[in-house]
Amino acid sequence: MATVGFIYPDHAAEDDYPLAERLLGDGTRLPVEHIYGTDLHAVAELLDLGSPERLAEGASLLAKHDPTAVVWACTSGSFVYGWDGAADQVAQLSEAAGGLPASSTSFAFVRAATALGLRRVAVAASYPDDVAKLFVEFLDRGGIEVVSMSAADIDTAAEVGELPPEEVVELVVSRDHPDAEALLVPDTAMRTLALVETIETRLGKPVLTANQVTVWEGLRLAGAARAVDGLGTLFRTKDEGR
């Protein structure tokens, strides 16, 4: 079975990955290894967090799992580099991982939205406004129009990881927009995997969350994508481009 390795910054919502592994239930392995830096949602700190040296360290830690593909499981630590910089980041990660297919959560959002045929979305960001705007710019470069963006102005990933489920649901649902075809939730520090189905039912539209799209992207890279219940519309949709 496929093994997809994830490089995760610090600690917050990494338990979403073993949950996804259990929901897949087919022997696919989703090991997580951690790299460490300041978990502040600020541009300088995020650029340091996603640096080639840190990601090379993560790739080295994942090597013992013999992964089929590797993914940088961090949205802000990838889109903060801009589209071209994030592409370079992924290329360098692939090289550090011995040429394995590689990606990041930011590209996962664009590819997942494209797979669902989405062009107009709302964004429910946990970040401060200046960081959240960089995600909007990244999506625009990927051909995804953001009709509404809300920033919760939470300073650190640790704070996001401590949000109780009911607060996560309300934070996300309250930031929908009637013109949006879907709602995007860009923070791998937020526990969302167990809540995606609930939020989609409340909104009546697809919801893409950071850890959800990161797992989906890793499976796509590994050639192991398949339909599975419990992980939202994205995992129930056949993507011919996978």
mmCIF file of N, CA, C and O in Angstrom, residues 1 4 6 8 14 20 43 59 71 87 91 93 128 145 148 156 166 190 199 204-206 212 233-234:
data_model
loop_
_atom_site.group_PDB
_atom_site.id
_atom_site.type_symbol
_atom_site.label_atom_id
_atom_site.label_comp_id
_atom_site.label_asym_id
_atom_site.label_seq_id
_atom_site.Cartn_x
_atom_site.Cartn_y
_atom_site.Cartn_z
ATOM 1 N N MET A 1 0.835 -1.193 0.000
ATOM 2 C CA MET A 1 0.000 0.000 0.000
ATOM 3 C C MET A 1 0.875 1.250 0.000
ATOM 4 O O MET A 1 2.030 1.235 0.402
ATOM 5 N N VAL A 4 2.343 7.967 2.302
ATOM 6 C CA VAL A 4 2.515 9.384 2.013
ATOM 7 C C VAL A 4 3.058 10.051 3.267
ATOM 8 O O VAL A 4 2.454 9.953 4.338
ATOM 9 N N PHE A 6 4.209 13.318 5.558
ATOM 10 C CA PHE A 6 3.830 14.710 5.767
ATOM 11 C C PHE A 6 4.806 15.389 6.715
ATOM 12 O O PHE A 6 5.115 14.859 7.787
ATOM 13 N N TYR A 8 5.120 18.347 9.152
ATOM 14 C CA TYR A 8 4.148 19.171 9.880
ATOM 15 C C TYR A 8 4.892 20.123 10.816
ATOM 16 O O TYR A 8 5.782 19.706 11.549
ATOM 17 N N GLU A 14 -2.032 17.723 14.304
ATOM 18 C CA GLU A 14 -1.475 16.601 13.541
ATOM 19 C C GLU A 14 -2.246 15.306 13.715
ATOM 20 O O GLU A 14 -2.097 14.367 12.922
ATOM 21 N N ALA A 20 -7.398 10.414 9.350
ATOM 22 C CA ALA A 20 -7.580 10.148 7.919
ATOM 23 C C ALA A 20 -7.141 8.730 7.573
ATOM 24 O O ALA A 20 -7.793 8.049 6.765
ATOM 25 N N VAL A 43 4.769 37.123 8.612
ATOM 26 C CA VAL A 43 5.467 36.807 7.366
ATOM 27 C C VAL A 43 6.904 36.350 7.592
ATOM 28 O O VAL A 43 7.326 35.313 7.065
ATOM 29 N N ALA A 59 12.291 16.143 5.334
ATOM 30 C CA ALA A 59 12.428 15.049 4.365
ATOM 31 C C ALA A 59 13.338 13.959 4.899
ATOM 32 O O ALA A 59 13.084 12.758 4.711
ATOM 33 N N VAL A 71 4.604 15.701 1.407
ATOM 34 C CA VAL A 71 3.852 16.951 1.330
ATOM 35 C C VAL A 71 4.218 17.834 2.522
ATOM 36 O O VAL A 71 4.271 17.363 3.666
ATOM 37 N N ALA A 87 6.434 27.186 -5.670
ATOM 38 C CA ALA A 87 6.811 26.149 -6.635
ATOM 39 C C ALA A 87 8.276 25.757 -6.449
ATOM 40 O O ALA A 87 8.627 24.562 -6.493
ATOM 41 N N ALA A 91 9.867 22.083 -5.377
ATOM 42 C CA ALA A 91 10.938 21.459 -6.163
ATOM 43 C C ALA A 91 12.123 21.108 -5.268
ATOM 44 O O ALA A 91 12.729 20.027 -5.399
ATOM 45 N N LEU A 93 11.980 20.562 -2.042
ATOM 46 C CA LEU A 93 11.559 19.469 -1.165
ATOM 47 C C LEU A 93 11.670 18.134 -1.884
ATOM 48 O O LEU A 93 12.151 17.146 -1.314
ATOM 49 N N PRO A 128 -4.025 36.550 10.907
ATOM 50 C CA PRO A 128 -4.190 38.003 10.800
ATOM 51 C C PRO A 128 -4.458 38.402 9.349
ATOM 52 O O PRO A 128 -4.125 37.658 8.412
ATOM 53 N N GLU A 145 -11.199 32.653 -7.785
ATOM 54 C CA GLU A 145 -11.631 33.971 -7.331
ATOM 55 C C GLU A 145 -12.174 33.889 -5.907
ATOM 56 O O GLU A 145 -13.035 33.054 -5.608
ATOM 57 N N SER A 148 -15.138 36.470 -0.896
ATOM 58 C CA SER A 148 -15.205 36.957 0.475
ATOM 59 C C SER A 148 -14.073 36.328 1.273
ATOM 60 O O SER A 148 -13.826 35.130 1.167
ATOM 61 N N THR A 156 -1.149 32.704 16.755
ATOM 62 C CA THR A 156 -0.277 31.531 16.698
ATOM 63 C C THR A 156 -1.028 30.265 16.334
ATOM 64 O O THR A 156 -2.232 30.139 16.581
ATOM 65 N N GLU A 166 -16.833 22.952 18.561
ATOM 66 C CA GLU A 166 -18.000 23.805 18.322
ATOM 67 C C GLU A 166 -17.580 25.208 17.901
ATOM 68 O O GLU A 166 -18.262 25.838 17.075
ATOM 69 N N MET A 190 -5.636 23.846 12.504
ATOM 70 C CA MET A 190 -7.033 23.739 12.927
ATOM 71 C C MET A 190 -7.542 22.319 12.714
ATOM 72 O O MET A 190 -7.452 21.777 11.606
ATOM 73 N N ILE A 199 -19.913 20.602 8.761
ATOM 74 C CA ILE A 199 -19.908 21.954 8.198
ATOM 75 C C ILE A 199 -20.557 21.965 6.818
ATOM 76 O O ILE A 199 -21.331 22.872 6.484
ATOM 77 N N GLY A 204 -24.505 23.441 3.034
ATOM 78 C CA GLY A 204 -25.064 22.956 1.782
ATOM 79 C C GLY A 204 -24.153 23.164 0.594
ATOM 80 O O GLY A 204 -24.619 23.316 -0.540
ATOM 81 N N LYS A 205 -22.841 23.181 0.838
ATOM 82 C CA LYS A 205 -21.867 23.361 -0.241
ATOM 83 C C LYS A 205 -20.553 22.707 0.178
ATOM 84 O O LYS A 205 -20.348 22.407 1.360
ATOM 85 N N PRO A 206 -19.646 22.474 -0.779
ATOM 86 C CA PRO A 206 -18.356 21.867 -0.428
ATOM 87 C C PRO A 206 -17.539 22.749 0.506
ATOM 88 O O PRO A 206 -17.587 23.983 0.433
ATOM 89 N N GLN A 212 -7.510 18.316 5.220
ATOM 90 C CA GLN A 212 -8.251 17.498 4.250
ATOM 91 C C GLN A 212 -7.592 17.529 2.870
ATOM 92 O O GLN A 212 -7.307 16.487 2.269
ATOM 93 N N THR A 233 -17.036 16.330 0.459
ATOM 94 C CA THR A 233 -17.313 16.233 -0.973
ATOM 95 C C THR A 233 -16.063 15.911 -1.776
ATOM 96 O O THR A 233 -16.111 15.152 -2.746
ATOM 97 N N LEU A 234 -14.941 16.500 -1.409
ATOM 98 C CA LEU A 234 -13.697 16.292 -2.153
ATOM 99 C C LEU A 234 -13.365 14.825 -2.307
ATOM 100 O O LEU A 234 -12.947 14.384 -3.381
#
